[in-house]
Short mmCIF file of C-alpha atoms in Angstrom, two decimals:
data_model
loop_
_atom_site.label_atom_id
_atom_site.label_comp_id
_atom_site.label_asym_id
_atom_site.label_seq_id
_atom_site.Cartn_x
_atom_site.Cartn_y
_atom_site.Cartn_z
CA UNK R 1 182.49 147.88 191.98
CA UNK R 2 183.39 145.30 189.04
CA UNK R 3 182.39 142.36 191.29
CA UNK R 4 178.82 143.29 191.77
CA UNK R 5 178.71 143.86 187.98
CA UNK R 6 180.04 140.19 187.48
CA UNK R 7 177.51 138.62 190.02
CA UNK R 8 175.91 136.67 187.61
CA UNK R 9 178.81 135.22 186.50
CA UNK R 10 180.20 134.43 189.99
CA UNK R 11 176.47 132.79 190.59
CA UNK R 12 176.89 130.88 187.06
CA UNK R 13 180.20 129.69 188.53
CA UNK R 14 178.43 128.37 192.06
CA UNK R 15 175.43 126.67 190.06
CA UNK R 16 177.81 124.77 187.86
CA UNK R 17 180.03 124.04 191.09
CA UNK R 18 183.29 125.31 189.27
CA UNK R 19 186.28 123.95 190.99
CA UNK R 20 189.96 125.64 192.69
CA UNK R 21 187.74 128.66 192.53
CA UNK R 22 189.45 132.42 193.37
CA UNK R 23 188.49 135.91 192.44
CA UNK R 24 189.99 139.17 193.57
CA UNK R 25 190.08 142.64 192.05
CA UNK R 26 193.10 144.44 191.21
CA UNK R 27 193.44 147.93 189.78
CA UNK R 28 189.34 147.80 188.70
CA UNK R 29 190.15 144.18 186.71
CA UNK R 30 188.13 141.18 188.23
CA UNK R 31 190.49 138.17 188.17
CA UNK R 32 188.41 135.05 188.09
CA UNK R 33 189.93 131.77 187.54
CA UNK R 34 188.93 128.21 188.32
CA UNK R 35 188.05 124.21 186.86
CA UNK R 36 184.87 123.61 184.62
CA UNK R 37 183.74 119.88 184.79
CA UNK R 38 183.48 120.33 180.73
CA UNK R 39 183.88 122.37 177.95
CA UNK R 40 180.53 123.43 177.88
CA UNK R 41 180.40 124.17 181.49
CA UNK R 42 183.12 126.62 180.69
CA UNK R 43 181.38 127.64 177.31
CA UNK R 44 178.15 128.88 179.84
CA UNK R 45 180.97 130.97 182.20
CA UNK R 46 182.11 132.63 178.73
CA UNK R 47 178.73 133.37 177.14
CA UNK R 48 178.03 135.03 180.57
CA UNK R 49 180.68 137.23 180.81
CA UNK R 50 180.30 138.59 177.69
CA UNK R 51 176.53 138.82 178.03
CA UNK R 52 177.18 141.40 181.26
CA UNK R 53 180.64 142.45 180.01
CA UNK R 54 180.16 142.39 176.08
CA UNK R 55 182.44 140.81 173.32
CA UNK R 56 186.04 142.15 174.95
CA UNK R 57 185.74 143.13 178.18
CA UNK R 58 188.33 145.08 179.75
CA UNK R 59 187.57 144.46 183.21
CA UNK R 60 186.99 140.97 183.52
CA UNK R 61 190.31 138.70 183.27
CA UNK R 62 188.75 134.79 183.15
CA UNK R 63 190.99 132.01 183.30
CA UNK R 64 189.20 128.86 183.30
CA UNK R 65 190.36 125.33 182.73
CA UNK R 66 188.23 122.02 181.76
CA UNK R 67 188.47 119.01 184.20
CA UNK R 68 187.47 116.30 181.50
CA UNK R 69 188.28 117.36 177.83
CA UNK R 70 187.63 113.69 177.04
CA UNK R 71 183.83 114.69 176.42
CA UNK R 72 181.84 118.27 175.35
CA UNK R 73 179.49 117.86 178.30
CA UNK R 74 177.85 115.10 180.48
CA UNK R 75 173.55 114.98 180.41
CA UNK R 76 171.53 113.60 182.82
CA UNK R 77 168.33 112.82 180.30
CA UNK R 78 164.69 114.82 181.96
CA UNK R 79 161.23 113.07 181.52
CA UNK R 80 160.38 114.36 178.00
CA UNK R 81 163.74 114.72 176.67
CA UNK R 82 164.47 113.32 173.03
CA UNK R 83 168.23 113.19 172.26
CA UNK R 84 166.73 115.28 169.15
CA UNK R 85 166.15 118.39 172.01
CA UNK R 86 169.43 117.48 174.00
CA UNK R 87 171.29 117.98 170.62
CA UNK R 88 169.49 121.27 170.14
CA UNK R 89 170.88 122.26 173.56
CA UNK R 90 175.00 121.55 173.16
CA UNK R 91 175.16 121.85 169.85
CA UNK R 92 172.16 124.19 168.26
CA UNK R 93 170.99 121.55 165.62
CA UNK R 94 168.42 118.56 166.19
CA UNK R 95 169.61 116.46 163.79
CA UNK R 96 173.19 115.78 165.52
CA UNK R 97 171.25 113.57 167.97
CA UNK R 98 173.16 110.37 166.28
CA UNK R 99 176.50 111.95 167.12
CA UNK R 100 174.89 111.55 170.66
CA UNK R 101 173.94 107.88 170.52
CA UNK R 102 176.72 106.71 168.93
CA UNK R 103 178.74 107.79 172.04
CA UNK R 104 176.43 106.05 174.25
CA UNK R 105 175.78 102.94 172.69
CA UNK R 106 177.26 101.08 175.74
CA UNK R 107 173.82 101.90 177.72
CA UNK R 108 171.34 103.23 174.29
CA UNK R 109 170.48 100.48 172.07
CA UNK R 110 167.95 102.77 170.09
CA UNK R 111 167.91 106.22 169.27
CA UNK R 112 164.31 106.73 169.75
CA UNK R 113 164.48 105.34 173.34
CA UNK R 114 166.03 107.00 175.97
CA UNK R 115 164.97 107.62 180.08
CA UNK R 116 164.65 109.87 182.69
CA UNK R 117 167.73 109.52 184.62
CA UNK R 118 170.00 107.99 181.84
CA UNK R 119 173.56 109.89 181.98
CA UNK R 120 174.70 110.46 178.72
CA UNK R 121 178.13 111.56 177.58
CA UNK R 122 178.08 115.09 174.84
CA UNK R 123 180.58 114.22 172.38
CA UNK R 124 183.14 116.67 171.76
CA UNK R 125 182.67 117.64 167.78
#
């Protein structure tokens, strides 16, 4: 059954509360569609799929939309977070942490200072 192969995704999907949520199977195709909060909500669904499914899979059909293309992702900053490591984690490289405070500089006055708590807006690139 292609939905028990594609529980991880489905689980993904419930953990990142995906929104107007339906799946259903047709002819051995799982046909999963729903709303991401932001692209890289939707980015996680994708790297899942093709994690269990591999680069093209052929019975998986995904259709999922983004809620607020405005930004790449929202953070809500952990005790021993740096906006170094937060940059790491959306966009692979440290050193795009300013690209990260500048689009915060309405509640981050320095780069070096940030708190548990704090909800930060992930650019889009």
């Amino acid at each position: 059954m292609v939905k028990a192969k594609y529980q991880e995704v489905l689980d993904l999907g419930e953990k990142l509360n995906i929104q107007n949520g339906d799946i259903s199977e047709k002819e051995g195709v799982l046909q999963v569609k729903g709303t991401a909060a932001t692209q890289y909500d939707k980015n996680l669904i994708w790297d899942k799929i093709k994690e269990v499914g591999g680069d093209n899979p052929a019975d998986i059909m995904a259709d999922i939309n983004v809620a607020d293309e405005s930004v790449y992702a929202r953070h809500t900053v952990a005790s021993g977070e740096t906006l170094g490591k937060i940059a790491k984690q959306y966009y692979g490289e440290p050193g795009k942490y300013q690209k990260i405070f500048q689009a915060n500089t309405d509640i981050l006055k320095n780069p070096d200072v940030i708190h548990p708590g704090q909800e930060l807006v992930i650019p889009n690139l």
